[in-house]
Amino acid sequence: LVLQFRCTSGSHGSSPLSAPASLLSARMMIAVLPTLVGLVLQPMPRREALASAAAAVLTVASPACAKGPKNSVYFTNVKDGDTVPSTFTYKFEVTGYALSPAAAGLKEGTGHHHMIIDAPTAFVKSGEAIPMDATHKHYGKAQSEGELELEPGKHKITLQFANAYHESYGKEFAKTITVNVNGA
């Protein structure tokens, strides 16, 4: 007899393993353990019926097991290689974390967006502060869009998520695309 512990995902996406979620899973295992032990001692037809019931009980909807989108940032209205006008509003989102204004202070699992124009690297290293200059645009009020005015030609734009202190969350929360900017 082989029983498997399976996780099912909800529609809410994934989130980091939390102590309550892991305790819930452990408590459920402890709660069904006597049933599983009794299952092995039952005659075969009853054992099969109990195995199905036990499998149903062990299917847990837990944030730790969710199969929704992973932690990431992405552009919603432009993709790599697109051609855009010189003045264009870029729209962006985050999954796995929540938007929060920088003024609200550090809150675990939150942050705000930055757009970096023509950076030499594809992301800002985790924990590194994102500079405030002409090529690093900050959206510290938790905006989900920002307008850029770029010269005609090819440009690399990196969307980077960071905490309230503008410290990058690293590669996992970065997305770089190349856009072709029209001349007129």
Short mmCIF file of C-alpha atoms in Angstrom, two decimals:
data_model
loop_
_atom_site.label_atom_id
_atom_site.label_comp_id
_atom_site.label_asym_id
_atom_site.label_seq_id
_atom_site.Cartn_x
_atom_site.Cartn_y
_atom_site.Cartn_z
CA LEU A 1 0.00 0.00 0.00
CA VAL A 2 1.47 3.35 -1.05
CA LEU A 3 -0.06 6.63 0.03
CA GLN A 4 1.10 9.94 -1.32
CA PHE A 5 0.82 13.37 0.23
CA ARG A 6 -0.44 15.68 -2.52
CA CYS A 7 -0.97 19.40 -2.56
CA THR A 8 -3.59 21.17 -4.61
CA SER A 9 -3.42 24.77 -5.64
CA GLY A 10 -6.01 27.42 -5.19
CA SER A 11 -6.63 30.29 -7.57
CA HIS A 12 -4.77 32.70 -5.32
CA GLY A 13 -1.29 31.81 -6.59
CA SER A 14 1.72 30.89 -4.54
CA SER A 15 3.18 32.41 -1.44
CA PRO A 16 6.14 31.59 0.78
CA LEU A 17 5.77 28.71 3.25
CA SER A 18 4.43 30.11 6.48
CA ALA A 19 4.55 28.56 9.94
CA PRO A 20 0.73 28.28 10.14
CA ALA A 21 0.61 26.50 6.75
CA SER A 22 3.28 23.97 7.74
CA LEU A 23 1.63 23.42 11.13
CA LEU A 24 -1.71 22.86 9.42
CA SER A 25 -0.16 20.21 7.18
CA ALA A 26 1.54 18.52 10.17
CA ARG A 27 -1.69 18.59 12.19
CA MET A 28 -3.61 17.03 9.33
CA MET A 29 -1.03 14.25 9.02
CA ILE A 30 -1.22 13.58 12.76
CA ALA A 31 -5.03 13.60 12.62
CA VAL A 32 -5.18 10.97 9.88
CA LEU A 33 -2.31 8.79 11.15
CA PRO A 34 -4.58 6.51 13.27
CA THR A 35 -6.83 6.02 10.22
CA LEU A 36 -3.84 5.11 8.09
CA VAL A 37 -2.55 2.60 10.65
CA GLY A 38 -6.04 1.08 10.91
CA LEU A 39 -6.17 0.98 7.14
CA VAL A 40 -3.26 -1.42 6.90
CA LEU A 41 -4.97 -3.81 9.35
CA GLN A 42 -8.28 -3.95 7.42
CA PRO A 43 -9.36 -6.66 4.95
CA MET A 44 -8.53 -5.79 1.30
CA PRO A 45 -11.94 -4.37 0.02
CA ARG A 46 -12.34 -2.13 3.08
CA ARG A 47 -8.67 -1.13 2.80
CA GLU A 48 -9.20 0.11 -0.77
CA ALA A 49 -12.22 2.20 0.26
CA LEU A 50 -10.32 3.69 3.20
CA ALA A 51 -7.30 4.38 1.00
CA SER A 52 -9.48 6.52 -1.27
CA ALA A 53 -10.88 8.38 1.73
CA ALA A 54 -7.41 8.88 3.21
CA ALA A 55 -6.10 10.21 -0.13
CA ALA A 56 -8.94 12.72 -0.18
CA VAL A 57 -8.12 13.84 3.37
CA LEU A 58 -4.42 14.19 2.53
CA THR A 59 -5.11 16.47 -0.43
CA VAL A 60 -4.42 19.84 1.16
CA ALA A 61 -4.88 23.34 -0.25
CA SER A 62 -1.83 25.06 1.18
CA PRO A 63 -0.03 28.24 0.09
CA ALA A 64 3.21 26.26 0.30
CA CYS A 65 1.95 23.85 -2.34
CA ALA A 66 0.15 26.29 -4.61
CA LYS A 67 1.06 26.00 -8.27
CA GLY A 68 0.08 29.53 -9.26
CA PRO A 69 2.47 32.15 -10.59
CA LYS A 70 5.84 32.35 -8.87
CA ASN A 71 7.40 35.51 -7.50
CA SER A 72 8.00 37.79 -10.47
CA VAL A 73 7.43 41.12 -12.16
CA TYR A 74 6.28 41.62 -15.71
CA PHE A 75 5.07 44.20 -18.20
CA THR A 76 1.38 43.85 -19.09
CA ASN A 77 1.17 45.97 -22.24
CA VAL A 78 4.51 45.45 -23.97
CA LYS A 79 6.71 42.45 -24.66
CA ASP A 80 10.30 41.89 -25.68
CA GLY A 81 10.97 43.16 -29.21
CA ASP A 82 7.88 45.39 -29.47
CA THR A 83 7.98 48.75 -31.25
CA VAL A 84 6.68 51.67 -29.18
CA PRO A 85 6.33 55.44 -29.65
CA SER A 86 8.98 57.71 -28.08
CA THR A 87 6.55 58.60 -25.27
CA PHE A 88 4.92 55.46 -23.95
CA THR A 89 3.17 54.40 -20.74
CA TYR A 90 4.53 51.06 -19.53
CA LYS A 91 2.19 49.01 -17.35
CA PHE A 92 3.55 46.46 -14.91
CA GLU A 93 2.56 43.98 -12.21
CA VAL A 94 4.06 41.82 -9.49
CA THR A 95 3.15 38.30 -8.37
CA GLY A 96 4.02 36.72 -5.05
CA TYR A 97 4.41 40.08 -3.28
CA ALA A 98 2.11 43.07 -2.82
CA LEU A 99 2.53 46.68 -3.90
CA SER A 100 3.13 49.10 -1.04
CA PRO A 101 4.26 52.75 -1.06
CA ALA A 102 7.82 53.34 0.11
CA ALA A 103 6.45 55.85 2.64
CA ALA A 104 4.59 52.99 4.40
CA GLY A 105 7.97 51.63 5.54
CA LEU A 106 9.35 48.11 5.45
CA LYS A 107 6.68 45.44 5.39
CA GLU A 108 7.56 41.84 4.64
CA GLY A 109 6.31 40.65 1.25
CA THR A 110 5.78 44.15 -0.15
CA GLY A 111 7.58 46.67 -2.32
CA HIS A 112 7.36 48.92 -5.33
CA HIS A 113 8.51 49.02 -8.95
CA HIS A 114 11.51 50.65 -10.64
CA MET A 115 12.28 50.93 -14.35
CA ILE A 116 15.92 50.98 -15.35
CA ILE A 117 16.81 52.21 -18.82
CA ASP A 118 19.73 50.71 -20.76
CA ALA A 119 21.40 49.19 -17.70
CA PRO A 120 24.61 47.19 -18.21
CA THR A 121 23.14 44.24 -16.24
CA ALA A 122 19.77 42.46 -16.44
CA PHE A 123 18.91 43.05 -12.77
CA VAL A 124 20.04 44.79 -9.60
CA LYS A 125 21.58 42.34 -7.12
CA SER A 126 19.43 41.40 -4.14
CA GLY A 127 19.89 43.83 -1.23
CA GLU A 128 21.61 46.45 -3.38
CA ALA A 129 20.02 49.93 -3.31
CA ILE A 130 18.66 51.14 -6.63
CA PRO A 131 20.24 54.52 -7.48
CA MET A 132 18.20 57.66 -8.02
CA ASP A 133 19.32 59.11 -11.35
CA ALA A 134 18.12 59.71 -14.92
CA THR A 135 18.27 56.01 -15.88
CA HIS A 136 16.59 54.63 -12.73
CA LYS A 137 12.91 55.56 -12.44
CA HIS A 138 11.29 55.00 -9.04
CA TYR A 139 7.60 54.29 -8.57
CA GLY A 140 7.63 54.56 -4.78
CA LYS A 141 3.95 55.44 -4.48
CA ALA A 142 3.14 51.84 -5.51
CA GLN A 143 2.22 52.80 -9.07
CA SER A 144 1.55 50.04 -11.56
CA GLU A 145 2.44 52.13 -14.61
CA GLY A 146 4.94 54.76 -15.66
CA GLU A 147 5.58 56.91 -18.70
CA LEU A 148 8.99 57.02 -20.34
CA GLU A 149 10.20 59.33 -23.08
CA LEU A 150 13.03 57.68 -25.00
CA GLU A 151 15.15 58.61 -28.00
CA PRO A 152 14.47 56.65 -31.20
CA GLY A 153 16.31 53.35 -31.44
CA LYS A 154 16.71 50.16 -29.42
CA HIS A 155 16.48 50.35 -25.63
CA LYS A 156 16.75 47.80 -22.84
CA ILE A 157 14.23 48.35 -20.04
CA THR A 158 14.47 46.45 -16.77
CA LEU A 159 11.52 46.30 -14.40
CA GLN A 160 12.91 45.75 -10.88
CA PHE A 161 10.95 45.29 -7.65
CA ALA A 162 12.43 46.55 -4.38
CA ASN A 163 11.53 47.16 -0.74
CA ALA A 164 10.65 50.48 0.93
CA TYR A 165 14.36 51.35 1.20
CA HIS A 166 14.75 50.80 -2.57
CA GLU A 167 16.81 47.66 -1.90
CA SER A 168 16.39 45.26 -4.80
CA TYR A 169 14.73 41.87 -4.40
CA GLY A 170 17.15 40.61 -7.06
CA LYS A 171 16.86 38.51 -10.20
CA GLU A 172 13.63 36.77 -9.16
CA PHE A 173 11.86 40.14 -9.21
CA ALA A 174 13.37 41.55 -12.41
CA LYS A 175 12.27 41.45 -16.03
CA THR A 176 14.29 42.93 -18.89
CA ILE A 177 12.88 43.59 -22.33
CA THR A 178 14.21 45.31 -25.42
CA VAL A 179 11.95 47.82 -27.19
CA ASN A 180 12.36 49.56 -30.52
CA VAL A 181 11.40 53.23 -30.19
CA ASN A 182 9.89 54.89 -33.27
CA GLY A 183 11.51 58.02 -34.67
CA ALA A 184 8.44 60.26 -34.84
#
